[in-house]
CSV table of C-alpha atoms in Angstrom, one decimal:
chain,number,residue,atom,x,y,z
D,29,LYS,CA,-4.1,-13.1,-3.6
D,30,ASN,CA,-1.0,-12.5,-1.1
D,31,GLU,CA,-1.9,-8.9,0.6
D,32,VAL,CA,2.3,-8.4,-0.6
D,33,GLU,CA,3.3,-9.5,-3.8
D,34,GLN,CA,7.4,-9.6,-4.8
D,35,SER,CA,8.5,-9.7,-8.2
D,36,PRO,CA,10.7,-11.4,-9.5
D,37,GLN,CA,11.0,-14.4,-7.2
D,38,ASN,CA,14.3,-15.5,-8.1
D,39,LEU,CA,17.0,-13.0,-9.9
D,40,THR,CA,20.5,-13.9,-11.5
D,41,ALA,CA,22.5,-10.4,-12.3
D,42,GLN,CA,26.6,-10.1,-13.3
D,43,GLU,CA,28.2,-8.4,-11.1
D,44,GLY,CA,28.1,-4.1,-11.7
D,45,GLU,CA,24.8,-4.7,-13.0
D,46,PHE,CA,21.6,-2.4,-11.5
D,47,ILE,CA,19.1,-4.3,-9.8
D,48,THR,CA,15.3,-3.5,-9.3
D,49,ILE,CA,13.3,-5.6,-6.9
D,50,ASN,CA,9.4,-4.6,-7.1
D,51,CYS,CA,7.0,-5.0,-4.1
D,52,SER,CA,3.0,-4.3,-4.7
D,53,TYR,CA,0.7,-4.7,-1.5
D,54,SER,CA,-3.0,-4.2,-1.6
D,55,VAL,CA,-3.9,-3.0,1.4
D,56,GLY,CA,-3.7,0.4,3.3
D,57,ILE,CA,-0.4,0.9,5.0
D,58,SER,CA,1.2,3.8,7.2
D,59,ALA,CA,4.6,2.1,6.6
D,60,LEU,CA,7.1,-0.3,4.3
D,61,HIS,CA,10.5,-2.2,5.4
D,62,TRP,CA,12.6,-3.8,3.3
D,63,LEU,CA,14.9,-6.2,4.7
D,64,GLN,CA,17.9,-8.6,4.1
D,65,GLN,CA,17.8,-11.6,4.9
D,66,HIS,CA,21.5,-13.4,4.2
D,67,PRO,CA,22.4,-17.3,3.3
D,68,GLY,CA,23.0,-18.0,6.6
D,69,GLY,CA,19.6,-16.8,8.1
D,70,GLY,CA,20.7,-13.4,10.0
D,71,ILE,CA,17.8,-10.3,9.3
D,72,VAL,CA,19.0,-6.6,8.8
D,73,SER,CA,16.8,-3.8,8.3
D,74,LEU,CA,17.5,-1.6,5.6
D,75,PHE,CA,14.7,0.7,5.1
D,76,MET,CA,11.5,2.1,6.8
D,77,LEU,CA,9.5,4.4,4.8
D,78,SER,CA,5.9,5.6,4.3
D,79,SER,CA,6.8,8.6,1.4
D,80,GLY,CA,9.0,9.2,-1.3
D,81,LYS,CA,12.6,7.7,-1.3
D,82,LYS,CA,15.6,6.8,0.7
D,83,LYS,CA,19.1,6.1,-0.3
D,84,HIS,CA,21.8,4.5,1.7
D,85,GLY,CA,25.1,3.8,0.2
D,86,ARG,CA,24.2,1.9,-3.3
D,87,LEU,CA,20.5,0.7,-2.2
D,88,ILE,CA,17.4,3.0,-3.0
D,89,ALA,CA,13.9,2.4,-1.6
D,90,THR,CA,10.9,4.2,-3.5
D,91,ILE,CA,7.5,4.1,-2.4
D,92,ASN,CA,4.3,5.1,-4.6
D,93,ILE,CA,1.6,5.4,-2.0
D,94,GLN,CA,-1.1,6.0,-4.7
D,95,GLU,CA,-0.2,3.3,-6.6
D,96,LYS,CA,0.8,0.5,-3.8
D,97,HIS,CA,3.9,-0.1,-4.6
D,98,SER,CA,7.6,0.0,-3.6
D,99,SER,CA,11.0,-0.5,-5.4
D,100,LEU,CA,14.4,-1.4,-4.2
D,101,HIS,CA,17.3,-0.6,-6.2
D,102,ILE,CA,20.8,-1.9,-6.1
D,103,THR,CA,23.5,-0.3,-8.1
D,104,ALA,CA,26.6,-1.6,-9.3
D,105,SER,CA,25.5,-5.0,-7.7
D,106,HIS,CA,28.6,-7.2,-5.9
D,107,PRO,CA,28.5,-10.7,-4.8
D,108,ARG,CA,28.0,-9.8,-1.4
D,109,ASP,CA,24.5,-8.6,-2.2
D,110,SER,CA,23.5,-12.4,-2.8
D,111,ALA,CA,20.6,-12.7,-0.5
D,112,VAL,CA,17.0,-12.6,-0.2
D,113,TYR,CA,15.4,-9.4,0.2
D,114,ILE,CA,12.1,-8.9,1.7
D,115,CYS,CA,9.3,-6.6,1.6
D,116,ALA,CA,7.1,-5.9,4.7
D,117,VAL,CA,4.3,-3.5,5.2
D,118,ARG,CA,2.3,-2.2,8.2
D,119,PRO,CA,-1.3,-1.9,7.8
D,120,TYR,CA,-3.4,0.8,8.9
D,121,GLY,CA,-4.9,1.0,12.4
D,122,GLY,CA,-2.4,-1.9,13.3
D,123,SER,CA,0.4,-2.1,15.5
D,124,GLN,CA,3.7,-1.3,14.8
D,125,GLY,CA,4.6,-4.3,14.9
D,126,ASN,CA,2.1,-6.1,13.0
D,127,LEU,CA,3.5,-6.2,9.9
D,128,ILE,CA,2.4,-8.3,6.3
D,129,PHE,CA,5.8,-10.1,5.0
D,130,GLY,CA,6.2,-10.7,1.2
D,131,LYS,CA,7.8,-14.2,0.2
D,132,GLY,CA,10.9,-12.7,-0.8
D,133,THR,CA,13.3,-12.5,-4.1
D,134,LYS,CA,16.3,-14.4,-3.9
D,135,LEU,CA,19.3,-12.6,-5.7
D,136,SER,CA,21.9,-14.0,-6.9
D,137,VAL,CA,24.9,-11.7,-7.9
D,138,LYS,CA,27.7,-13.6,-10.2
D,139,PRO,CA,31.2,-12.6,-9.9
B,10,GLY,CA,24.9,-6.3,24.9
B,11,ALA,CA,25.8,-4.6,21.2
B,12,GLY,CA,22.9,-6.6,19.3
B,13,VAL,CA,19.5,-8.5,20.2
B,14,SER,CA,20.8,-12.2,21.9
B,15,GLN,CA,18.6,-14.9,21.6
B,16,SER,CA,18.6,-18.3,23.2
B,17,PRO,CA,19.0,-21.1,22.7
B,18,SER,CA,20.4,-20.9,19.0
B,19,ASN,CA,18.8,-24.7,18.4
B,20,LYS,CA,16.2,-26.4,20.3
B,21,VAL,CA,14.8,-29.9,19.8
B,22,THR,CA,12.1,-31.2,21.3
B,23,GLU,CA,9.3,-34.3,21.8
B,24,LYS,CA,6.1,-33.5,20.3
B,25,GLY,CA,4.0,-32.8,23.8
B,26,LYS,CA,6.6,-30.9,25.7
B,27,ASP,CA,6.8,-27.1,26.8
B,28,VAL,CA,9.4,-24.7,25.1
B,29,GLU,CA,10.7,-21.5,26.3
B,30,LEU,CA,12.2,-19.2,24.1
B,31,ARG,CA,14.4,-16.4,25.1
B,32,CYS,CA,15.2,-12.6,23.5
B,33,ASP,CA,17.3,-10.2,24.9
B,34,PRO,CA,17.1,-6.6,23.1
B,35,ILE,CA,19.1,-3.9,23.0
B,36,SER,CA,19.5,-1.9,25.5
B,37,GLY,CA,17.4,1.2,25.4
B,38,HIS,CA,15.1,-0.3,22.9
B,39,THR,CA,11.3,0.2,23.9
B,40,ALA,CA,9.8,-1.9,21.5
B,41,LEU,CA,10.1,-5.8,21.0
B,42,TYR,CA,8.8,-8.1,18.6
B,43,TRP,CA,8.5,-12.0,18.3
B,44,TYR,CA,8.5,-13.5,14.5
B,45,ARG,CA,8.7,-17.0,13.5
B,46,GLN,CA,9.7,-18.4,9.7
B,47,SER,CA,9.0,-21.9,8.6
B,48,LEU,CA,10.6,-23.8,6.4
B,49,GLY,CA,10.3,-22.6,3.0
B,50,GLN,CA,7.3,-19.8,4.3
B,51,GLY,CA,7.6,-16.4,4.7
B,52,LEU,CA,7.9,-14.0,8.1
B,53,GLU,CA,4.8,-14.6,9.8
B,54,PHE,CA,3.8,-12.0,12.8
B,55,LEU,CA,3.7,-13.3,16.8
B,56,ILE,CA,3.9,-10.7,19.4
B,57,TYR,CA,4.7,-7.2,19.5
B,58,PHE,CA,5.7,-5.4,23.0
B,59,GLN,CA,5.8,-1.5,23.5
B,60,GLY,CA,6.6,0.3,27.1
B,61,ASN,CA,4.1,-0.6,29.3
B,62,SER,CA,1.4,-0.4,27.1
B,63,ALA,CA,-0.7,-4.0,26.6
B,64,PRO,CA,1.2,-6.2,24.2
B,65,ASP,CA,-0.4,-7.0,20.5
B,66,LYS,CA,-1.0,-10.6,20.6
B,67,SER,CA,-2.9,-10.8,17.3
B,68,GLY,CA,-0.6,-12.9,15.7
B,69,LEU,CA,0.0,-15.8,18.5
B,70,PRO,CA,-1.5,-18.7,16.1
B,71,SER,CA,-3.0,-20.8,19.1
B,72,ASP,CA,-3.5,-20.0,22.8
B,73,ARG,CA,-0.7,-22.5,23.2
B,74,PHE,CA,1.6,-19.6,22.4
B,75,SER,CA,2.0,-17.1,24.9
B,76,ALA,CA,4.9,-14.5,25.6
B,77,GLU,CA,6.0,-11.9,28.2
B,78,ARG,CA,8.2,-9.1,29.0
B,79,THR,CA,9.9,-8.6,32.6
B,80,GLY,CA,10.5,-5.1,33.7
B,81,GLY,CA,10.5,-3.6,29.9
B,82,SER,CA,14.2,-5.8,28.8
B,83,VAL,CA,14.0,-9.4,28.2
B,84,SER,CA,11.3,-11.4,26.7
B,85,THR,CA,10.1,-15.1,27.0
B,86,LEU,CA,7.9,-16.8,24.4
B,87,THR,CA,6.7,-20.0,25.6
B,88,ILE,CA,5.3,-22.8,23.7
B,89,GLN,CA,3.3,-25.6,25.5
B,90,ARG,CA,2.5,-28.7,24.4
B,91,THR,CA,4.5,-28.0,20.6
B,92,GLN,CA,3.4,-29.8,17.8
B,93,GLN,CA,5.4,-30.8,14.9
B,94,GLU,CA,4.2,-27.8,12.6
B,95,ASP,CA,5.6,-25.2,15.6
B,96,SER,CA,9.1,-26.3,14.0
B,97,ALA,CA,10.5,-23.3,12.7
B,98,VAL,CA,12.9,-20.2,13.2
B,99,TYR,CA,11.5,-18.1,15.8
B,100,LEU,CA,13.0,-14.3,15.6
B,101,CYS,CA,13.0,-11.6,17.9
B,102,ALA,CA,13.6,-8.0,17.0
B,103,SER,CA,13.7,-5.0,19.1
B,104,SER,CA,13.3,-1.0,18.4
B,105,PHE,CA,13.6,2.6,19.9
B,106,GLU,CA,10.4,3.4,18.6
B,107,ARG,CA,10.4,7.3,17.4
B,108,GLY,CA,6.8,8.8,16.9
B,109,VAL,CA,3.5,7.4,15.7
B,110,TRP,CA,5.7,5.8,12.6
B,111,GLY,CA,8.3,3.5,14.8
B,112,ASN,CA,12.0,2.9,13.7
B,113,ILE,CA,14.1,0.4,11.5
B,114,GLN,CA,14.0,-3.0,13.8
B,115,TYR,CA,17.1,-4.9,14.7
B,116,PHE,CA,17.0,-8.9,14.7
B,117,GLY,CA,18.2,-11.4,16.1
B,118,ALA,CA,20.1,-14.8,15.1
B,119,GLY,CA,16.9,-16.6,15.9
B,120,THR,CA,16.4,-19.7,17.8
B,121,ARG,CA,15.8,-23.1,15.6
B,122,LEU,CA,12.6,-25.0,17.2
B,123,SER,CA,12.6,-28.4,15.8
B,124,VAL,CA,9.9,-30.8,17.0
B,125,LEU,CA,10.1,-34.4,16.6
C-alpha cells in the first residue's frame, strides 16, 4: 500500500465545474504540500499546510490531520487548470525536504 | 536570477559514464532540494541541503549518487557509472526556510537524463 494515495487518478471536467481532488496518507505528518505539474513538465507549489484550510484565488486546500486526509478544490474550473496535481507529505521526524509523493491526479478541463 | 536554474536541460550519456547536473537556486534561499521523476513514476526525494547543516542524504538510491552545495548556493548532483535505470528527470527546488515548518518550494525546469 502506498503511503500517499490520491483519487481520482484521472479526472475530466467541463469548464466551470467545481473540482475536488483527494489525498489520503498513512503516516504521521508535520506538513502536506500540493503541487501542480503542467503538461510541459514544470512544477509549481500551490500550498503547504499543516492544519485547517488555505485559499489562493480559485484554489482551496483543506487538511484533516485526525483523518489523515487532504482535499484540493478548484472552483469555476478553466482549461488552463489542466495539469497533474500532486500531493506530498513530510513525515514526522523527517527533514523538510524528505517528502513522500503521491502519484498525481491528471486533470483535464474541456471548454 | 528570477527562478531556479538547472543545467543542462537535457543530457544523453552512455552507460558507465559519469554525469554532473547543476542547480542554481533562487538568491537568498537557504534550502535546496533534489528530486527525480522517472518515466511514468511519481516524484522521489534524493537529497536536501539546509544552510550549513549536514545534508539529508537518505533519499540517494546508491553510493553512485552524490551531491554537494558550494558556498551555500550552487549545487551539483553527480551520478557515477550511470545505469539505464538512472534515466529520469532530475528536479531541483529551493526555498527560504521560515521556522520549523519550512516554506513553499520553487522548482527548476529539470534536467532530463537519458542513459543509453
